[in-house]
Amino acid sequence: MATSPTARWEHAVVTGGSGFVGSHLCAALLAGGAKVTCVDDFSTGTPANVAGFRDHPGFRLVEADVREPFTVDADPDLVLHFASPASPVDYLRLPVHTLETGSLGTRNALALAHACGARFVLASTSEVYGDPEEHPQNERYWGHVNPIGPRSVYDEAKRFGEALTTAAHSRGTDTLIVRLFNTYGPRMRGHDGRAVPTFIRQALAGEPLTVAGDGRQTRSLCYVDDTVRGVLAAAAHGMPGPVNIGNPSEISMLDLARWIVELTGSASTIRFIERPVDDPAVRCPDITLARDKLEWQPVVTAEEGLRRTIEWFRTQQTE
Ligand code: NAD
């Protein structure tokens, strides 16, 4: 990987920059010397996520809904489109918003990149693989998605976003599709429904950890610093993607819950609850492409990442 994958950018626009991943992306870009304009409607993110660099001279926070055409007071050379509800709790609460952010929002962010001659990065997701029939999933797999299931508002919005990005690429816009797998770390919300923050919140509160089904379904969890490093390495490389960015080490949800109980020193028990509809049984990235082309791979161990996340949650008043 290049010594500083952020160094080549003068000015980056990050849609969804006040969210979990977006805020870490803004921080990394600023640390690399880029100016950053964060565009966010605060539908699932919060200005508190960017409070740490709010006064940085190179940072601007713009409140806007990317479903409407938007402009920025800058001439970016990089547009990272990360705006979208991402947790099941959020996208089930905001189904049409999610579909429109993935479609109209992607169109508008692409238009900005095209007008400025900027490189465009679409934050896609492993959810485009649906409940996969191939394991692990590489970028050539087309997926197994239920187009009318409850999760489809997210999965299909991202698949449409990929198609739109590909169409823009064929018309000359410099684009990249990154397919992020489950990412965790500080600034996740305790009630966002994703496994890591839910289990940590429950363990710290001494409540039972609610494991869906029999807990044997697996996820691969990537610490947010690794994800951000992978995204910026792919952006700097110039490839169009799609490229998987995730951690291939798999863990069952039951093992994750037990581990979090141990790491928090909690006395919590495990409670099994009903498994959500279309919940994938397995999810694991094949990251051969990122390893070969970007010389990128995750370096933060699950134990270290979970410890850092637990420490952050301890300092927070969880919602
Ligand atoms: P998040 O909900 O924390 O952040 C999303 C941000 O987008 C929020 O700040 C929200 O307010 C903003 N937003 C939503 N709709 C908007 C709109 N119409 N206009 C402007 N801003 C809007 O979610 P996250 O986990 O940080 O995910 C960020 C991106 O990464 C998403 O595109 C998501 O699909 C993708 N992704 C995340 C993961 C993960 O594990 N966290 C995995 C795969 C893909």
Short mmCIF file of C-alpha atoms and ligand atoms in Angstrom, two decimals:
data_model
loop_
_atom_site.label_atom_id
_atom_site.label_comp_id
_atom_site.label_asym_id
_atom_site.label_seq_id
_atom_site.Cartn_x
_atom_site.Cartn_y
_atom_site.Cartn_z
CA MET A 1 0.00 0.00 0.00
CA ALA A 2 1.13 3.58 -0.64
CA THR A 3 2.69 5.18 2.45
CA SER A 4 -0.16 7.66 2.77
CA PRO A 5 -3.20 6.72 0.72
CA THR A 6 -4.92 9.99 1.70
CA ALA A 7 -2.07 12.28 0.68
CA ARG A 8 -3.07 12.77 -2.92
CA TRP A 9 -6.50 14.28 -2.23
CA GLU A 10 -6.89 18.05 -2.00
CA HIS A 11 -10.56 18.16 -1.10
CA ALA A 12 -12.92 15.31 -0.35
CA VAL A 13 -16.70 15.43 -0.04
CA VAL A 14 -18.05 12.72 2.26
CA THR A 15 -21.81 12.19 2.11
CA GLY A 16 -22.97 10.55 5.32
CA GLY A 17 -19.80 11.88 6.96
CA SER A 18 -21.54 12.33 10.32
CA GLY A 19 -22.34 8.65 10.54
CA PHE A 20 -20.28 5.84 12.02
CA VAL A 21 -17.95 4.91 9.12
CA GLY A 22 -18.17 8.35 7.47
CA SER A 23 -16.88 10.16 10.55
CA HIS A 24 -13.81 7.89 10.73
CA LEU A 25 -13.27 8.50 7.01
CA CYS A 26 -13.43 12.29 7.53
CA ALA A 27 -10.90 12.01 10.37
CA ALA A 28 -8.48 9.92 8.27
CA LEU A 29 -8.72 12.30 5.30
CA LEU A 30 -8.09 15.35 7.49
CA ALA A 31 -5.15 13.57 9.11
CA GLY A 32 -3.77 12.94 5.60
CA GLY A 33 -3.88 16.66 4.79
CA ALA A 34 -7.08 16.83 2.70
CA LYS A 35 -9.84 19.37 3.20
CA VAL A 36 -13.15 17.66 3.93
CA THR A 37 -16.74 18.71 3.34
CA CYS A 38 -19.18 16.46 5.16
CA VAL A 39 -22.73 16.41 3.77
CA ASP A 40 -25.31 14.83 6.04
CA ASP A 41 -29.00 15.09 6.90
CA PHE A 42 -28.50 13.60 10.40
CA SER A 43 -31.21 11.02 9.76
CA THR A 44 -29.12 8.28 11.37
CA GLY A 45 -25.89 10.14 12.14
CA THR A 46 -25.23 13.03 14.47
CA PRO A 47 -23.01 16.15 14.55
CA ALA A 48 -21.54 14.71 17.77
CA ASN A 49 -19.68 12.16 15.60
CA VAL A 50 -17.65 14.95 13.98
CA ALA A 51 -17.40 17.18 17.07
CA GLY A 52 -13.76 16.13 17.55
CA PHE A 53 -12.67 17.94 14.36
CA ARG A 54 -15.49 20.46 14.00
CA ASP A 55 -13.01 23.31 14.53
CA HIS A 56 -10.38 21.92 12.15
CA PRO A 57 -9.73 24.67 9.55
CA GLY A 58 -10.04 22.17 6.69
CA PHE A 59 -13.41 20.77 7.80
CA ARG A 60 -16.91 21.88 6.81
CA LEU A 61 -20.19 20.38 7.85
CA VAL A 62 -23.14 20.92 5.50
CA GLU A 63 -26.63 19.82 6.47
CA ALA A 64 -28.32 18.53 3.32
CA ASP A 65 -30.42 15.61 2.17
CA VAL A 66 -28.61 14.05 -0.80
CA ARG A 67 -31.90 12.81 -2.22
CA GLU A 68 -32.18 16.40 -3.51
CA PRO A 69 -29.52 17.74 -5.91
CA PHE A 70 -26.83 19.45 -3.83
CA THR A 71 -23.78 21.57 -4.43
CA VAL A 72 -20.81 22.28 -2.20
CA ASP A 73 -18.79 25.42 -1.87
CA ALA A 74 -15.65 23.63 -3.09
CA ASP A 75 -14.11 21.89 -6.05
CA PRO A 76 -13.59 18.36 -4.74
CA ASP A 77 -11.27 15.85 -6.36
CA LEU A 78 -12.88 12.99 -4.40
CA VAL A 79 -16.54 12.30 -3.61
CA LEU A 80 -17.19 9.46 -1.17
CA HIS A 81 -20.87 8.55 -1.16
CA PHE A 82 -21.46 6.99 2.25
CA ALA A 83 -24.90 8.43 3.00
CA SER A 84 -27.44 5.68 3.65
CA PRO A 85 -29.17 4.17 6.62
CA ALA A 86 -27.12 1.00 7.20
CA SER A 87 -28.44 -0.86 10.21
CA PRO A 88 -31.56 -3.02 9.87
CA VAL A 89 -33.31 -1.01 12.60
CA ASP A 90 -32.72 2.18 10.59
CA TYR A 91 -33.56 0.96 7.12
CA LEU A 92 -36.71 -0.82 8.26
CA ARG A 93 -37.80 2.44 9.95
CA LEU A 94 -36.82 4.47 6.84
CA PRO A 95 -37.58 2.14 3.89
CA VAL A 96 -38.39 4.73 1.21
CA HIS A 97 -35.68 7.09 2.44
CA THR A 98 -33.21 4.21 2.10
CA LEU A 99 -34.31 3.36 -1.44
CA GLU A 100 -34.21 7.02 -2.45
CA THR A 101 -30.80 7.66 -0.87
CA GLY A 102 -29.39 4.64 -2.74
CA SER A 103 -30.95 5.76 -6.03
CA LEU A 104 -31.56 9.54 -6.13
CA GLY A 105 -28.76 10.20 -3.62
CA THR A 106 -26.29 8.17 -5.67
CA ARG A 107 -27.40 9.97 -8.83
CA ASN A 108 -26.87 13.37 -7.17
CA ALA A 109 -23.49 12.47 -5.67
CA LEU A 110 -22.38 11.10 -9.07
CA ALA A 111 -23.53 14.34 -10.73
CA LEU A 112 -21.36 16.34 -8.32
CA ALA A 113 -18.33 14.14 -8.99
CA HIS A 114 -18.89 14.31 -12.75
CA ALA A 115 -19.28 18.12 -12.72
CA CYS A 116 -16.03 18.53 -10.74
CA GLY A 117 -14.04 15.84 -12.54
CA ALA A 118 -13.68 14.13 -9.16
CA ARG A 119 -13.18 10.45 -8.41
CA PHE A 120 -16.41 8.92 -7.04
CA VAL A 121 -16.54 6.16 -4.44
CA LEU A 122 -19.78 4.26 -3.78
CA ALA A 123 -20.04 2.63 -0.36
CA SER A 124 -21.73 -0.60 -1.37
CA THR A 125 -22.16 -3.56 0.89
CA SER A 126 -21.82 -7.30 1.31
CA GLU A 127 -25.64 -7.23 1.43
CA VAL A 128 -25.59 -7.20 -2.39
CA TYR A 129 -24.65 -10.89 -2.03
CA GLY A 130 -27.89 -11.49 -0.04
CA ASP A 131 -28.12 -14.91 1.64
CA PRO A 132 -25.16 -16.26 -0.34
CA GLU A 133 -25.01 -19.64 -2.02
CA GLU A 134 -21.24 -19.27 -2.46
CA HIS A 135 -18.90 -19.04 0.45
CA PRO A 136 -16.74 -17.01 0.88
CA GLN A 137 -18.03 -14.36 -1.50
CA ASN A 138 -15.76 -12.94 -4.17
CA GLU A 139 -16.56 -9.96 -6.37
CA ARG A 140 -17.64 -12.15 -9.31
CA TYR A 141 -20.56 -13.64 -7.33
CA TRP A 142 -23.89 -12.05 -8.36
CA GLY A 143 -25.71 -12.65 -5.12
CA HIS A 144 -28.90 -14.25 -3.84
CA VAL A 145 -31.23 -11.43 -2.85
CA ASN A 146 -34.97 -11.51 -2.18
CA PRO A 147 -36.21 -8.41 -4.05
CA ILE A 148 -39.41 -8.13 -2.00
CA GLY A 149 -38.14 -9.24 1.41
CA PRO A 150 -37.93 -6.74 4.29
CA ARG A 151 -34.18 -6.24 3.76
CA SER A 152 -34.65 -5.49 0.05
CA VAL A 153 -34.98 -1.73 0.62
CA TYR A 154 -31.31 -1.72 1.55
CA ASP A 155 -29.94 -4.57 -0.59
CA GLU A 156 -31.69 -3.49 -3.78
CA ALA A 157 -30.91 0.20 -3.22
CA LYS A 158 -27.23 -0.72 -3.09
CA ARG A 159 -27.50 -2.98 -6.12
CA PHE A 160 -29.19 -0.15 -8.03
CA GLY A 161 -26.45 2.23 -6.81
CA GLU A 162 -23.82 -0.15 -8.20
CA ALA A 163 -25.64 -0.28 -11.57
CA LEU A 164 -25.89 3.52 -11.69
CA THR A 165 -22.22 3.89 -10.78
CA THR A 166 -21.26 1.41 -13.50
CA ALA A 167 -23.36 3.35 -16.04
CA ALA A 168 -21.63 6.60 -15.02
CA HIS A 169 -18.26 4.88 -15.35
CA SER A 170 -19.06 3.84 -18.91
CA ARG A 171 -19.88 7.50 -19.65
CA GLY A 172 -16.49 8.67 -18.40
CA THR A 173 -16.86 9.40 -14.67
CA ASP A 174 -13.94 8.06 -12.61
CA THR A 175 -15.72 5.67 -10.23
CA LEU A 176 -15.02 3.01 -7.63
CA ILE A 177 -17.40 0.54 -5.96
CA VAL A 178 -16.27 -0.74 -2.55
CA ARG A 179 -18.30 -3.56 -1.00
CA LEU A 180 -17.92 -3.17 2.74
CA PHE A 181 -18.52 -6.14 5.01
CA ASN A 182 -19.63 -5.80 8.63
CA THR A 183 -17.61 -3.05 10.24
CA TYR A 184 -17.61 -2.18 13.92
CA GLY A 185 -15.94 0.27 16.26
CA PRO A 186 -16.40 3.44 18.29
CA ARG A 187 -19.34 5.75 17.39
CA MET A 188 -21.77 2.94 16.64
CA ARG A 189 -25.08 3.44 18.42
CA GLY A 190 -26.00 1.03 21.16
CA HIS A 191 -29.54 0.70 19.84
CA ASP A 192 -28.78 0.47 16.11
CA GLY A 193 -29.59 -3.24 16.11
CA ARG A 194 -26.22 -4.49 14.85
CA ALA A 195 -24.70 -7.34 16.82
CA VAL A 196 -21.52 -5.77 18.23
CA PRO A 197 -23.04 -2.57 19.70
CA THR A 198 -26.14 -4.44 20.87
CA PHE A 199 -24.14 -7.09 22.72
CA ILE A 200 -21.76 -4.51 24.24
CA ARG A 201 -24.64 -2.32 25.42
CA GLN A 202 -26.42 -5.31 26.91
CA ALA A 203 -23.27 -6.66 28.56
CA LEU A 204 -22.36 -3.29 30.09
CA ALA A 205 -25.92 -2.91 31.40
CA GLY A 206 -25.88 -6.44 32.86
CA GLU A 207 -28.83 -7.41 30.62
CA PRO A 208 -29.12 -10.75 28.79
CA LEU A 209 -27.42 -10.74 25.38
CA THR A 210 -30.08 -11.42 22.74
CA VAL A 211 -28.75 -13.90 20.19
CA ALA A 212 -30.91 -14.51 17.08
CA GLY A 213 -31.84 -18.11 16.23
CA ASP A 214 -29.40 -20.69 17.54
CA GLY A 215 -26.50 -18.23 17.13
CA ARG A 216 -24.65 -20.45 14.69
CA GLN A 217 -24.96 -17.92 11.83
CA THR A 218 -21.59 -16.31 11.17
CA ARG A 219 -20.38 -12.82 10.38
CA SER A 220 -16.93 -11.51 9.62
CA LEU A 221 -16.20 -8.35 11.56
CA CYS A 222 -13.77 -5.69 10.42
CA TYR A 223 -12.51 -2.98 12.76
CA VAL A 224 -13.36 0.48 11.39
CA ASP A 225 -9.72 1.65 11.09
CA ASP A 226 -9.00 -1.29 8.79
CA THR A 227 -12.12 -0.59 6.71
CA VAL A 228 -11.20 3.09 6.27
CA ARG A 229 -7.63 2.20 5.32
CA GLY A 230 -8.97 -0.24 2.72
CA VAL A 231 -11.41 2.28 1.23
CA LEU A 232 -8.70 4.94 0.92
CA ALA A 233 -6.23 2.46 -0.56
CA ALA A 234 -8.79 1.51 -3.22
CA ALA A 235 -9.59 5.19 -3.88
CA ALA A 236 -5.88 5.96 -4.34
CA HIS A 237 -5.33 2.93 -6.57
CA GLY A 238 -7.63 4.09 -9.35
CA MET A 239 -9.40 0.74 -9.83
CA PRO A 240 -13.15 0.77 -10.67
CA GLY A 241 -13.98 -2.17 -8.41
CA PRO A 242 -16.12 -3.67 -7.12
CA VAL A 243 -13.67 -4.63 -4.40
CA ASN A 244 -14.49 -6.39 -1.14
CA ILE A 245 -13.25 -4.67 2.00
CA GLY A 246 -13.75 -6.80 5.07
CA ASN A 247 -12.17 -9.16 7.52
CA PRO A 248 -12.26 -12.82 6.44
CA SER A 249 -12.06 -14.24 9.96
CA GLU A 250 -15.54 -15.54 10.72
CA ILE A 251 -17.22 -15.78 14.07
CA SER A 252 -20.59 -17.22 15.07
CA MET A 253 -23.00 -14.85 16.79
CA LEU A 254 -23.10 -17.10 19.85
CA ASP A 255 -19.31 -17.09 20.18
CA LEU A 256 -19.27 -13.31 19.69
CA ALA A 257 -21.82 -12.86 22.48
CA ARG A 258 -19.86 -15.13 24.85
CA TRP A 259 -16.62 -13.29 23.99
CA ILE A 260 -18.15 -9.88 24.70
CA VAL A 261 -19.45 -11.11 28.05
CA GLU A 262 -15.91 -12.22 28.88
CA LEU A 263 -14.17 -9.04 27.66
CA THR A 264 -16.57 -6.75 29.53
CA GLY A 265 -16.37 -8.85 32.69
CA SER A 266 -20.17 -8.89 32.68
CA ALA A 267 -22.43 -11.30 34.53
CA SER A 268 -24.95 -11.22 31.65
CA THR A 269 -26.56 -14.40 30.38
CA ILE A 270 -27.48 -15.29 26.77
CA ARG A 271 -31.12 -15.19 25.63
CA PHE A 272 -32.11 -16.69 22.26
CA ILE A 273 -34.63 -14.70 20.23
CA GLU A 274 -36.37 -15.20 16.88
CA ARG A 275 -34.14 -14.89 13.84
CA PRO A 276 -35.07 -12.00 11.46
CA VAL A 277 -36.50 -12.84 8.01
CA ASP A 278 -33.80 -13.29 5.31
CA ASP A 279 -31.01 -13.07 7.91
CA PRO A 280 -27.99 -14.52 6.06
CA ALA A 281 -26.56 -17.76 7.45
CA VAL A 282 -22.98 -16.98 6.52
CA ARG A 283 -21.12 -13.90 5.38
CA CYS A 284 -17.40 -13.88 4.71
CA PRO A 285 -15.38 -11.85 2.22
CA ASP A 286 -12.87 -13.24 -0.20
CA ILE A 287 -10.34 -10.38 -0.08
CA THR A 288 -7.87 -11.80 -2.62
CA LEU A 289 -8.44 -8.83 -4.95
CA ALA A 290 -7.74 -6.23 -2.23
CA ARG A 291 -4.71 -8.19 -1.03
CA ASP A 292 -3.26 -8.53 -4.54
CA LYS A 293 -4.05 -5.11 -5.98
CA LEU A 294 -4.01 -2.88 -2.90
CA GLU A 295 -1.65 -4.84 -0.65
CA TRP A 296 -4.36 -4.30 1.93
CA GLN A 297 -5.60 -6.61 4.61
CA PRO A 298 -7.05 -6.10 8.08
CA VAL A 299 -4.46 -5.82 10.84
CA VAL A 300 -6.54 -5.16 13.97
CA THR A 301 -7.35 -8.43 15.73
CA ALA A 302 -10.93 -9.05 16.85
CA GLU A 303 -9.84 -9.02 20.47
CA GLU A 304 -8.08 -5.65 20.11
CA GLY A 305 -10.95 -4.14 18.10
CA LEU A 306 -13.57 -5.35 20.58
CA ARG A 307 -11.52 -4.01 23.51
CA ARG A 308 -11.25 -0.56 21.87
CA THR A 309 -14.97 -0.54 21.09
CA ILE A 310 -15.91 -1.64 24.60
CA GLU A 311 -13.68 1.10 26.07
CA TRP A 312 -15.42 3.69 23.91
CA PHE A 313 -18.88 2.44 24.94
CA ARG A 314 -17.85 2.67 28.58
CA THR A 315 -17.15 6.39 28.09
CA GLN A 316 -20.55 6.98 26.50
CA GLN A 317 -23.99 7.44 27.84
CA THR A 318 -25.56 4.84 25.51
CA GLU A 319 -28.89 5.86 24.03
P1 NAD B 1 -24.64 5.31 9.64
O1 NAD B 1 -26.12 5.22 9.70
O2 NAD B 1 -23.88 5.46 10.92
O3 NAD B 1 -24.19 6.51 8.69
C1 NAD B 1 -24.93 6.89 7.56
C2 NAD B 1 -24.92 8.41 7.48
O4 NAD B 1 -25.64 8.83 6.31
C3 NAD B 1 -25.61 9.07 8.67
O5 NAD B 1 -24.82 10.12 9.18
C4 NAD B 1 -26.92 9.61 8.09
O6 NAD B 1 -27.42 10.73 8.79
C5 NAD B 1 -26.50 9.90 6.65
N1 NAD B 1 -27.62 9.90 5.69
C6 NAD B 1 -28.55 8.93 5.51
N2 NAD B 1 -29.40 9.29 4.54
C7 NAD B 1 -28.98 10.51 4.09
C8 NAD B 1 -29.46 11.40 3.10
N3 NAD B 1 -30.54 11.13 2.33
N4 NAD B 1 -28.79 12.59 2.91
C9 NAD B 1 -27.70 12.89 3.66
N5 NAD B 1 -27.21 12.07 4.62
C10 NAD B 1 -27.85 10.89 4.83
O7 NAD B 1 -24.13 4.02 8.84
P2 NAD B 1 -22.65 3.46 8.65
O8 NAD B 1 -22.59 2.15 9.31
O9 NAD B 1 -21.66 4.48 8.99
O10 NAD B 1 -22.63 3.21 7.08
C11 NAD B 1 -22.07 4.18 6.19
C12 NAD B 1 -22.10 3.66 4.77
O11 NAD B 1 -21.32 2.46 4.69
C13 NAD B 1 -23.50 3.31 4.27
O12 NAD B 1 -23.61 3.67 2.92
C14 NAD B 1 -23.56 1.81 4.43
O13 NAD B 1 -24.45 1.24 3.51
C15 NAD B 1 -22.12 1.42 4.16
N6 NAD B 1 -21.79 0.14 4.81
C16 NAD B 1 -21.59 0.08 6.16
C17 NAD B 1 -21.30 -1.14 6.75
C18 NAD B 1 -21.07 -1.29 8.23
O14 NAD B 1 -20.83 -2.41 8.70
N7 NAD B 1 -21.10 -0.23 9.02
C19 NAD B 1 -21.21 -2.30 5.96
C20 NAD B 1 -21.45 -2.19 4.60
C21 NAD B 1 -21.71 -0.96 4.03
#
